[in-house]
Amino acid sequence: QVAVVESGGGLVQAGGSLRLSCAASGRTFSGYVMAWFRRAPGKERELVSVISWSTGRIYYADSVKGRFTISRDNAKNTVYLEMNSLKPEDTAVYYCAARWGWGISDYKYWGQGTQVTVSS
């Protein structure tokens, strides 16, 4: 049974930083990609970033490019999202998700989410 578990959310002031972690378990993830999504209050879910376990290929949404960095530790089956220069509009529940093959939608496995709140 595949599981993805996020951690690392919290409250931070604007301009601050947070690092989210996503631990994946239950199978070999070669060929899979991991993504971070977020859902802000009253808004639709938004794709934030994607990384391939195998190739390291990376995607960022324009809204976070230059501020967020996604990375992976294959030995720990863990993906990270380093978030810098945080803005109040980054406030959202952040979800980690996994799917087979590169893509920006149709993710099969989801975590429970972790709240990130950025105060102004």
PDB file of C-alpha atoms in Angstrom:
ATOM      1  CA  GLN A   1       0.000   0.000   0.000  1.00  0.00           C
ATOM      2  CA  VAL A   2       1.511   3.279  -1.148  1.00  0.00           C
ATOM      3  CA  ALA A   3       1.528   6.089   1.373  1.00  0.00           C
ATOM      4  CA  VAL A   4       2.750   9.655   1.201  1.00  0.00           C
ATOM      5  CA  VAL A   5       2.990  11.700   4.364  1.00  0.00           C
ATOM      6  CA  GLU A   6       3.695  15.422   4.520  1.00  0.00           C
ATOM      7  CA  SER A   7       5.259  17.325   7.374  1.00  0.00           C
ATOM      8  CA  GLY A   8       6.832  20.674   8.072  1.00  0.00           C
ATOM      9  CA  GLY A   9       4.001  23.148   7.756  1.00  0.00           C
ATOM     10  CA  GLY A  10       3.445  25.962  10.180  1.00  0.00           C
ATOM     11  CA  LEU A  11       3.086  29.678  10.719  1.00  0.00           C
ATOM     12  CA  VAL A  12       5.698  32.055   9.370  1.00  0.00           C
ATOM     13  CA  GLN A  13       5.959  35.769   8.737  1.00  0.00           C
ATOM     14  CA  ALA A  14       6.082  37.165   5.241  1.00  0.00           C
ATOM     15  CA  GLY A  15       9.597  36.943   3.867  1.00  0.00           C
ATOM     16  CA  GLY A  16      10.350  33.882   5.957  1.00  0.00           C
ATOM     17  CA  SER A  17      11.094  30.302   4.998  1.00  0.00           C
ATOM     18  CA  LEU A  18       9.720  26.828   5.602  1.00  0.00           C
ATOM     19  CA  ARG A  19      10.712  23.386   4.430  1.00  0.00           C
ATOM     20  CA  LEU A  20       8.103  20.761   3.743  1.00  0.00           C
ATOM     21  CA  SER A  21       8.893  17.064   3.633  1.00  0.00           C
ATOM     22  CA  CYS A  22       7.054  14.229   1.929  1.00  0.00           C
ATOM     23  CA  ALA A  23       7.911  10.676   2.910  1.00  0.00           C
ATOM     24  CA  ALA A  24       6.785   8.019   0.447  1.00  0.00           C
ATOM     25  CA  SER A  25       6.523   4.318   1.198  1.00  0.00           C
ATOM     26  CA  GLY A  26       4.956   1.101   0.011  1.00  0.00           C
ATOM     27  CA  ARG A  27       6.722   0.438  -3.274  1.00  0.00           C
ATOM     28  CA  THR A  28       9.740   1.182  -5.432  1.00  0.00           C
ATOM     29  CA  PHE A  29       9.297   4.656  -6.859  1.00  0.00           C
ATOM     30  CA  SER A  30      11.573   4.410  -9.842  1.00  0.00           C
ATOM     31  CA  GLY A  31       9.606   5.830 -12.748  1.00  0.00           C
ATOM     32  CA  TYR A  32       7.314   7.801 -10.484  1.00  0.00           C
ATOM     33  CA  VAL A  33       7.078  11.544 -10.077  1.00  0.00           C
ATOM     34  CA  MET A  34       6.236  13.439  -6.927  1.00  0.00           C
ATOM     35  CA  ALA A  35       4.407  16.714  -6.818  1.00  0.00           C
ATOM     36  CA  TRP A  36       3.402  19.413  -4.394  1.00  0.00           C
ATOM     37  CA  PHE A  37      -0.033  20.929  -4.761  1.00  0.00           C
ATOM     38  CA  ARG A  38      -1.713  23.560  -2.643  1.00  0.00           C
ATOM     39  CA  ARG A  39      -5.246  24.694  -1.970  1.00  0.00           C
ATOM     40  CA  ALA A  40      -5.870  28.134  -0.564  1.00  0.00           C
ATOM     41  CA  PRO A  41      -9.190  29.016   1.099  1.00  0.00           C
ATOM     42  CA  GLY A  42     -11.833  29.621  -1.530  1.00  0.00           C
ATOM     43  CA  LYS A  43      -9.531  28.702  -4.398  1.00  0.00           C
ATOM     44  CA  GLU A  44      -8.982  25.692  -6.587  1.00  0.00           C
ATOM     45  CA  ARG A  45      -6.119  23.319  -6.042  1.00  0.00           C
ATOM     46  CA  GLU A  46      -2.924  24.532  -7.683  1.00  0.00           C
ATOM     47  CA  LEU A  47       0.092  22.562  -8.840  1.00  0.00           C
ATOM     48  CA  VAL A  48       3.213  24.013  -7.238  1.00  0.00           C
ATOM     49  CA  SER A  49       6.108  21.787  -8.280  1.00  0.00           C
ATOM     50  CA  VAL A  50       6.986  18.368  -9.672  1.00  0.00           C
ATOM     51  CA  ILE A  51      10.108  16.220  -9.531  1.00  0.00           C
ATOM     52  CA  SER A  52      10.963  12.899 -11.143  1.00  0.00           C
ATOM     53  CA  TRP A  53      12.440  10.255  -8.830  1.00  0.00           C
ATOM     54  CA  SER A  54      14.536   8.795 -11.634  1.00  0.00           C
ATOM     55  CA  THR A  55      15.661  11.697 -13.810  1.00  0.00           C
ATOM     56  CA  GLY A  56      15.412  14.663 -11.459  1.00  0.00           C
ATOM     57  CA  ARG A  57      13.356  16.553 -14.032  1.00  0.00           C
ATOM     58  CA  ILE A  58      11.650  19.483 -12.320  1.00  0.00           C
ATOM     59  CA  TYR A  59       8.680  21.749 -12.940  1.00  0.00           C
ATOM     60  CA  TYR A  60       7.665  24.897 -11.060  1.00  0.00           C
ATOM     61  CA  ALA A  61       4.545  26.957 -11.303  1.00  0.00           C
ATOM     62  CA  ASP A  62       5.254  30.539 -12.310  1.00  0.00           C
ATOM     63  CA  SER A  63       3.889  31.739  -8.988  1.00  0.00           C
ATOM     64  CA  VAL A  64       6.714  30.062  -7.042  1.00  0.00           C
ATOM     65  CA  LYS A  65       9.563  30.063  -9.531  1.00  0.00           C
ATOM     66  CA  GLY A  66      12.705  31.542  -7.998  1.00  0.00           C
ATOM     67  CA  ARG A  67      11.353  31.222  -4.452  1.00  0.00           C
ATOM     68  CA  PHE A  68      10.626  27.511  -3.991  1.00  0.00           C
ATOM     69  CA  THR A  69      13.022  24.625  -4.532  1.00  0.00           C
ATOM     70  CA  ILE A  70      11.998  20.994  -4.834  1.00  0.00           C
ATOM     71  CA  SER A  71      14.484  18.219  -4.171  1.00  0.00           C
ATOM     72  CA  ARG A  72      14.577  14.514  -3.446  1.00  0.00           C
ATOM     73  CA  ASP A  73      16.529  12.081  -1.345  1.00  0.00           C
ATOM     74  CA  ASN A  74      16.166   8.738  -3.079  1.00  0.00           C
ATOM     75  CA  ALA A  75      17.770   6.841  -0.204  1.00  0.00           C
ATOM     76  CA  LYS A  76      15.119   8.150   2.181  1.00  0.00           C
ATOM     77  CA  ASN A  77      12.239   8.110  -0.320  1.00  0.00           C
ATOM     78  CA  THR A  78      11.624  11.691   0.694  1.00  0.00           C
ATOM     79  CA  VAL A  79      10.870  14.795  -1.329  1.00  0.00           C
ATOM     80  CA  TYR A  80      11.357  18.289   0.014  1.00  0.00           C
ATOM     81  CA  LEU A  81       9.932  21.684  -0.818  1.00  0.00           C
ATOM     82  CA  GLU A  82      12.097  24.539   0.371  1.00  0.00           C
ATOM     83  CA  MET A  83       9.986  27.683   0.429  1.00  0.00           C
ATOM     84  CA  ASN A  84      11.715  31.048   0.686  1.00  0.00           C
ATOM     85  CA  SER A  85      10.526  34.652   0.491  1.00  0.00           C
ATOM     86  CA  LEU A  86       7.096  33.494   1.522  1.00  0.00           C
ATOM     87  CA  LYS A  87       4.122  35.727   0.827  1.00  0.00           C
ATOM     88  CA  PRO A  88       0.678  35.828   2.434  1.00  0.00           C
ATOM     89  CA  GLU A  89      -0.729  34.477  -0.822  1.00  0.00           C
ATOM     90  CA  ASP A  90       1.296  31.297  -0.279  1.00  0.00           C
ATOM     91  CA  THR A  91      -1.024  30.476   2.613  1.00  0.00           C
ATOM     92  CA  ALA A  92      -2.666  27.148   1.804  1.00  0.00           C
ATOM     93  CA  VAL A  93      -2.854  23.490   2.658  1.00  0.00           C
ATOM     94  CA  TYR A  94       0.029  21.836   0.850  1.00  0.00           C
ATOM     95  CA  TYR A  95      -0.379  18.308  -0.446  1.00  0.00           C
ATOM     96  CA  CYS A  96       2.179  15.809  -1.648  1.00  0.00           C
ATOM     97  CA  ALA A  97       1.139  13.444  -4.427  1.00  0.00           C
ATOM     98  CA  ALA A  98       2.618  10.684  -6.575  1.00  0.00           C
ATOM     99  CA  ARG A  99       1.959   9.215 -10.003  1.00  0.00           C
ATOM    100  CA  TRP A 100       3.610   6.966 -12.529  1.00  0.00           C
ATOM    101  CA  GLY A 101       5.389   8.833 -15.291  1.00  0.00           C
ATOM    102  CA  TRP A 102       5.791  12.534 -15.894  1.00  0.00           C
ATOM    103  CA  GLY A 103       2.636  14.603 -15.721  1.00  0.00           C
ATOM    104  CA  ILE A 104       0.964  17.581 -14.090  1.00  0.00           C
ATOM    105  CA  SER A 105      -2.409  15.970 -13.413  1.00  0.00           C
ATOM    106  CA  ASP A 106      -4.059  12.638 -12.591  1.00  0.00           C
ATOM    107  CA  TYR A 107      -2.043  11.966  -9.475  1.00  0.00           C
ATOM    108  CA  LYS A 108      -2.994   8.687  -7.843  1.00  0.00           C
ATOM    109  CA  TYR A 109      -1.545   8.837  -4.350  1.00  0.00           C
ATOM    110  CA  TRP A 110      -2.122  11.747  -2.003  1.00  0.00           C
ATOM    111  CA  GLY A 111      -1.054  12.778   1.454  1.00  0.00           C
ATOM    112  CA  GLN A 112      -3.299  14.307   4.071  1.00  0.00           C
ATOM    113  CA  GLY A 113      -1.911  17.814   3.660  1.00  0.00           C
ATOM    114  CA  THR A 114      -0.002  20.218   5.868  1.00  0.00           C
ATOM    115  CA  GLN A 115      -1.063  23.780   6.618  1.00  0.00           C
ATOM    116  CA  VAL A 116       1.207  26.678   5.719  1.00  0.00           C
ATOM    117  CA  THR A 117       0.178  30.082   6.997  1.00  0.00           C
ATOM    118  CA  VAL A 118       2.107  33.222   6.075  1.00  0.00           C
ATOM    119  CA  SER A 119       1.276  36.302   8.103  1.00  0.00           C
ATOM    120  CA  SER A 120       1.735  39.809   6.745  1.00  0.00           C
TER     121      SER A 120
END
